[in-house]
PDB file of C-alpha atoms in Angstrom:
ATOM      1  CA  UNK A   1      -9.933 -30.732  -0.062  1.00 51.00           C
ATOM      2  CA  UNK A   2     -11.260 -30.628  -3.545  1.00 58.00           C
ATOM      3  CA  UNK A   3     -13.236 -28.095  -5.805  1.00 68.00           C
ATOM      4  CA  UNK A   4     -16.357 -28.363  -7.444  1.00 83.00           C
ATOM      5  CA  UNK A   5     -17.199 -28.722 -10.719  1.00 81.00           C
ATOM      6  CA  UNK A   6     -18.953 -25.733 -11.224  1.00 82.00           C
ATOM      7  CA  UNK A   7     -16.026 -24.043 -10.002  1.00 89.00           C
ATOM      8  CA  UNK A   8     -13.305 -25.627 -11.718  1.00 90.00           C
ATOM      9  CA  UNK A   9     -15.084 -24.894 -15.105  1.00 91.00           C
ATOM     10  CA  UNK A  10     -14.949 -21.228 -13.853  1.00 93.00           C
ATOM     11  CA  UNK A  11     -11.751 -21.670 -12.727  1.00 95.00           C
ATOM     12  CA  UNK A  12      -9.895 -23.290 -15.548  1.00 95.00           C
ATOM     13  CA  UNK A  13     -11.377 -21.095 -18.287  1.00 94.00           C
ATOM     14  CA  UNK A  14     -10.724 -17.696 -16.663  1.00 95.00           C
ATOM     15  CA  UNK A  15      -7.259 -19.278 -14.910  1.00 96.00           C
ATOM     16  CA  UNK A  16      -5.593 -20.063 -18.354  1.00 97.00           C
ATOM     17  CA  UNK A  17      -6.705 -17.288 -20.322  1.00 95.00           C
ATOM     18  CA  UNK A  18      -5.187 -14.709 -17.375  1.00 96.00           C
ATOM     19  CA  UNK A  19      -1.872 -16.985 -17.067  1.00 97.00           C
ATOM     20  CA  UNK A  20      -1.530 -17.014 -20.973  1.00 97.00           C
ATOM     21  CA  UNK A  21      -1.727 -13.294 -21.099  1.00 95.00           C
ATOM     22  CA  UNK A  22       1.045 -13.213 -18.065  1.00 96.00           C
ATOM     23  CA  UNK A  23       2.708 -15.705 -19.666  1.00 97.00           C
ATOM     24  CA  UNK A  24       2.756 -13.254 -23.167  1.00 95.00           C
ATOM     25  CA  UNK A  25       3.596  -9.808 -21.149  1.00 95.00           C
ATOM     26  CA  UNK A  26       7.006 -11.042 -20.003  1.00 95.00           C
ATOM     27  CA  UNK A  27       8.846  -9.967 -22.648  1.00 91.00           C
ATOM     28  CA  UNK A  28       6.890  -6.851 -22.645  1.00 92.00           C
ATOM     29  CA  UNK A  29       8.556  -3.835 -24.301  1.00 93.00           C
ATOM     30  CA  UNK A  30       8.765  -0.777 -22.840  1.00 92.00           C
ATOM     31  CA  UNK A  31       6.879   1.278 -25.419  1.00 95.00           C
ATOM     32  CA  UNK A  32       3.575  -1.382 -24.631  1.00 95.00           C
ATOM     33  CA  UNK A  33       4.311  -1.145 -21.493  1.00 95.00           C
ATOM     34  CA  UNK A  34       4.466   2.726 -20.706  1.00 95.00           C
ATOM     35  CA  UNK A  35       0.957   2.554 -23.025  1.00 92.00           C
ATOM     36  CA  UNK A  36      -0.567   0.012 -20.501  1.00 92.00           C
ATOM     37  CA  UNK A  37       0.870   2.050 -17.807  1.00 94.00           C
ATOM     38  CA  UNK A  38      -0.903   4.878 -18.789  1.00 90.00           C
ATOM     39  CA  UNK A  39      -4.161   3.241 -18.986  1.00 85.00           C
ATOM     40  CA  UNK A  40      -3.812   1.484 -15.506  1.00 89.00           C
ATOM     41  CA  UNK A  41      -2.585   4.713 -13.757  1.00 89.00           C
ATOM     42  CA  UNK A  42      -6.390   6.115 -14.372  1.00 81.00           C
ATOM     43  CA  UNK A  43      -7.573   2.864 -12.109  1.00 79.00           C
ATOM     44  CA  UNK A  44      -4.954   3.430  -9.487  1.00 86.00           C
ATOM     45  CA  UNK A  45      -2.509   6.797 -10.113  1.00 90.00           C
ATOM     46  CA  UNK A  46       0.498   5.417  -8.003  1.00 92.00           C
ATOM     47  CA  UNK A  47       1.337   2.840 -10.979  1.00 92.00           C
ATOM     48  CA  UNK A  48       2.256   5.923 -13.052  1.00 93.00           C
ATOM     49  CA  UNK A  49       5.437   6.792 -10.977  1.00 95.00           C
ATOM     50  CA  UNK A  50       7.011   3.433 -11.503  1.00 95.00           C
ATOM     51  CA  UNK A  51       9.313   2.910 -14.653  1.00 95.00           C
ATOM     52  CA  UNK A  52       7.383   1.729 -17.325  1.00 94.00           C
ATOM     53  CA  UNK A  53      10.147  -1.535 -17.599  1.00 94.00           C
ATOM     54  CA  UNK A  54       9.011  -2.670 -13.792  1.00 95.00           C
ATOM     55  CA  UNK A  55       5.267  -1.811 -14.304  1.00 95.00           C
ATOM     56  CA  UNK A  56       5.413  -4.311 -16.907  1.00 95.00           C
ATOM     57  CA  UNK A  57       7.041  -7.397 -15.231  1.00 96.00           C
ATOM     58  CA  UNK A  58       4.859  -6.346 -11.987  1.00 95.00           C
ATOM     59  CA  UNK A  59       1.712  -6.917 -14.612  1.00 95.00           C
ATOM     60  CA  UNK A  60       3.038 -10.084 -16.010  1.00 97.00           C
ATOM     61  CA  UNK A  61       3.939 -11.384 -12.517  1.00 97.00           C
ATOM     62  CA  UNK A  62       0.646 -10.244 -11.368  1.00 96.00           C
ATOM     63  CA  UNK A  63      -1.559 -12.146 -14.277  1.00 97.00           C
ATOM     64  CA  UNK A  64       0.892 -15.439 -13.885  1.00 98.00           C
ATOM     65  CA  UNK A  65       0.266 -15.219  -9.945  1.00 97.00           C
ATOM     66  CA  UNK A  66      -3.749 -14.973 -10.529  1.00 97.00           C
ATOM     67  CA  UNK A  67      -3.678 -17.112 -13.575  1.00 97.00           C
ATOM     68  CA  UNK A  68      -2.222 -19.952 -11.507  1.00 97.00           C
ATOM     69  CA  UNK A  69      -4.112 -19.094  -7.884  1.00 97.00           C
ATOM     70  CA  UNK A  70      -6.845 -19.740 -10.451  1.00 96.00           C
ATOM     71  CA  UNK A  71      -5.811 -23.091 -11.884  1.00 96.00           C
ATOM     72  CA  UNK A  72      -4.587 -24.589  -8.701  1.00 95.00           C
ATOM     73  CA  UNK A  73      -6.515 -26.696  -7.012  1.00 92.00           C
ATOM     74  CA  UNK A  74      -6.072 -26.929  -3.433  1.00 92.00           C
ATOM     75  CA  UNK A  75      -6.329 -22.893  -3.368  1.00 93.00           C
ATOM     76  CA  UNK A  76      -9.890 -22.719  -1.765  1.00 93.00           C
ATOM     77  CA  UNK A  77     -12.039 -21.185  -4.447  1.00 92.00           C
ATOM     78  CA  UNK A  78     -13.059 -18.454  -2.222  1.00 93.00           C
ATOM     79  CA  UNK A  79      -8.999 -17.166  -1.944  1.00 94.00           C
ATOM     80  CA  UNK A  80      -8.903 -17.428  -5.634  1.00 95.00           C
ATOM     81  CA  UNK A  81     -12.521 -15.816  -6.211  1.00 95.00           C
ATOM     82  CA  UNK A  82     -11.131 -12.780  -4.439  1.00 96.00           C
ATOM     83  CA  UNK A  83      -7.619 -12.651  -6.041  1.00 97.00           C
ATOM     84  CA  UNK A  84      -9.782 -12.599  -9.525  1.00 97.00           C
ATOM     85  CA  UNK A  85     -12.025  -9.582  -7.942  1.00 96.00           C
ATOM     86  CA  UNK A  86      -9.173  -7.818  -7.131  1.00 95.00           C
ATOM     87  CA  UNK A  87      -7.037  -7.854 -10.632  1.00 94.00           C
ATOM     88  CA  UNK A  88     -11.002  -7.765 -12.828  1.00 94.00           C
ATOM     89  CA  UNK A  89     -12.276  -4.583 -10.378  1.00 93.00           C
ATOM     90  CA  UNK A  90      -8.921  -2.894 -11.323  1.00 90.00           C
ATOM     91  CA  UNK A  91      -9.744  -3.528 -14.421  1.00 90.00           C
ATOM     92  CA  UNK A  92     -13.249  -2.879 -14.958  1.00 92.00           C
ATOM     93  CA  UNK A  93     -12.036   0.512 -12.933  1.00 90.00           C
ATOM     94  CA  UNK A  94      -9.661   1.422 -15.876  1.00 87.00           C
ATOM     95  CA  UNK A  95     -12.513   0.651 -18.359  1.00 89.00           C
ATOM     96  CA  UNK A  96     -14.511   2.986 -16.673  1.00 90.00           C
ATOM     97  CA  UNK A  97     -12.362   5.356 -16.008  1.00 88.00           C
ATOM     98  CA  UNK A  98     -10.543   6.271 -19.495  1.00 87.00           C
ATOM     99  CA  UNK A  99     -11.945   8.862 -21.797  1.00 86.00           C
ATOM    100  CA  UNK A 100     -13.211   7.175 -24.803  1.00 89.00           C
ATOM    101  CA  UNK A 101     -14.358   4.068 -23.256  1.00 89.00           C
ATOM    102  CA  UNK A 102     -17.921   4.487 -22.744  1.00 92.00           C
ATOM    103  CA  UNK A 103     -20.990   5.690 -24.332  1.00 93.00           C
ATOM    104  CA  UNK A 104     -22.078   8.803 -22.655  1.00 92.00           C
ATOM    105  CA  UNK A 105     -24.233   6.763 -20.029  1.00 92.00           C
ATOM    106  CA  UNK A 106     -20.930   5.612 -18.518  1.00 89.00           C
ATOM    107  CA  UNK A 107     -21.205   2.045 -18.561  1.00 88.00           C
ATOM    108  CA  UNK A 108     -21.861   0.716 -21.998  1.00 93.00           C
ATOM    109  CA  UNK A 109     -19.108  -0.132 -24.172  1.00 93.00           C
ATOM    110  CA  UNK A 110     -17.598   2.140 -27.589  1.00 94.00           C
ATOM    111  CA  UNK A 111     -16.578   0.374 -30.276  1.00 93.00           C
ATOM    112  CA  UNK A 112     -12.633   1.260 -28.462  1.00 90.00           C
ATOM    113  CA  UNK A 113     -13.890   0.057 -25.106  1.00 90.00           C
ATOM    114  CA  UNK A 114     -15.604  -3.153 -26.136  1.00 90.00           C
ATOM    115  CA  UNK A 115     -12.237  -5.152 -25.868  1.00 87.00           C
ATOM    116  CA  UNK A 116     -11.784  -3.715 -22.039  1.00 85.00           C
ATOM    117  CA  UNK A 117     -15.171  -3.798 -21.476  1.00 87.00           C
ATOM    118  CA  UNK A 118     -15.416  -8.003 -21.857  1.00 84.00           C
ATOM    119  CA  UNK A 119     -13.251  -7.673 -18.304  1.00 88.00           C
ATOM    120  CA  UNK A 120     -16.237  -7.295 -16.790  1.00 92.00           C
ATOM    121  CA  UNK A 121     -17.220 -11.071 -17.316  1.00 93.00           C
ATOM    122  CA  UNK A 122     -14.266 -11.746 -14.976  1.00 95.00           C
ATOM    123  CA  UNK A 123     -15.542  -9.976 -11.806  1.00 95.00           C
ATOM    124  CA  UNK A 124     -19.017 -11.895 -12.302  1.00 94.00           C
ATOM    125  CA  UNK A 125     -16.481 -15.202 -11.693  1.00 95.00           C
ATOM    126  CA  UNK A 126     -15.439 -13.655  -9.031  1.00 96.00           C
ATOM    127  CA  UNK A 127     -18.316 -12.742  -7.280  1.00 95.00           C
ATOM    128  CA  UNK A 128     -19.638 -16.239  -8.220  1.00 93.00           C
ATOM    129  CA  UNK A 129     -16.571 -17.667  -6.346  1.00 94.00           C
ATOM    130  CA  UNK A 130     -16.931 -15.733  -3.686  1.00 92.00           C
ATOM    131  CA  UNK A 131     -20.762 -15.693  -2.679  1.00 91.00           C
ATOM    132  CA  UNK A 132     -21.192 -19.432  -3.705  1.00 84.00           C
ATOM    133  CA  UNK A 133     -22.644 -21.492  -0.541  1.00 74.00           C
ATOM    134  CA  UNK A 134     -23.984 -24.526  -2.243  1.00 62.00           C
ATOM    135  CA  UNK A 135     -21.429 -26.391  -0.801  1.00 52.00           C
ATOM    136  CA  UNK A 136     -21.755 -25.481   2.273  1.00 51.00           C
ATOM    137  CA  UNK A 137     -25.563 -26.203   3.002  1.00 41.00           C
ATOM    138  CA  UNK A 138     -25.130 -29.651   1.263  1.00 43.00           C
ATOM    139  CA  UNK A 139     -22.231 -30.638   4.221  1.00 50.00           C
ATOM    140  CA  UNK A 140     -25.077 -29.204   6.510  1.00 44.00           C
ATOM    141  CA  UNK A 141     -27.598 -31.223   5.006  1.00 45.00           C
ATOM    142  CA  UNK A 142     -25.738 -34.382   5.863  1.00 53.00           C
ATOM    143  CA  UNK A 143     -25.091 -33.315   8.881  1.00 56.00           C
ATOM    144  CA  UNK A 144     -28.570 -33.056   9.968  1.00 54.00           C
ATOM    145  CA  UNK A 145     -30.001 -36.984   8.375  1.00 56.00           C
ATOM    146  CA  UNK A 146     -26.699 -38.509   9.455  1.00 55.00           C
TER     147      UNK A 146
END
């Protein structure tokens, strides 16, 4: 099994800058990490009743887990694709969902949301992981003349 090259360039990029922020959140204190908390609990509200200490190490554990799904490569590209979509839709869902974020059309960025806003470059990796069938119709391809 192998990746492409297309892929790994995805894959690398977006793999080692999600396991260096893991990687940086695991000594997270617990003032940054009830202020994280509070932004994530707008994407999904059941983070907010956990205590801001384990909300941190469950993000850092997260990001190392997706960082290095990412960078690994006999994980099928597809597997990692959708472990990217997950952790980038949550947080392209906080970006959209916290007061102050957006210009009043909903989408485009403030000059406060432009630094959550960039997460949206993540879930277009995704979905290019995830919908890419080059691969396959090439393997079909040689099926067929051989």
């Amino acid at each position: 099994m192998g990746i492409n090259l297309s892929h790994a360039a995805l894959r690398l990029v977006t793999g080692a800058f999600i396991l260096n922020s893991g990687v940086g959140k695991l000594k997270l204190d617990d003032e940054h990490a009830a202020g994280l908390q509070s932004m994530a609990g707008k994407a999904i509200p059941a983070l907010t009743k956990l205590p801001p200490e384990r909300f941190g190490k469950m993000l850092s554990f997260g990001e190392i887990t997706v960082g290095s799904l990412l960078l690994a490569p006999f994980v099928p590209s597809r597997l990692a694709g959708l472990a990217l979509g997950v952790f980038s839709g949550s947080l392209v869902t906080m970006y959209l969902r916290t007061p102050g974020m957006t210009e009043p059309d909903g989408f485009r960025p403030t000059p406060a949301g432009t630094a959550l806003a960039k997460d949206t470059w993540m879930l277009g990796i995704a979905a290019a992981l995830l919908l890419d069938r080059k691969h396959k119709v090439v393997k079909v391809a040689r099926r067929a003349a051989g």
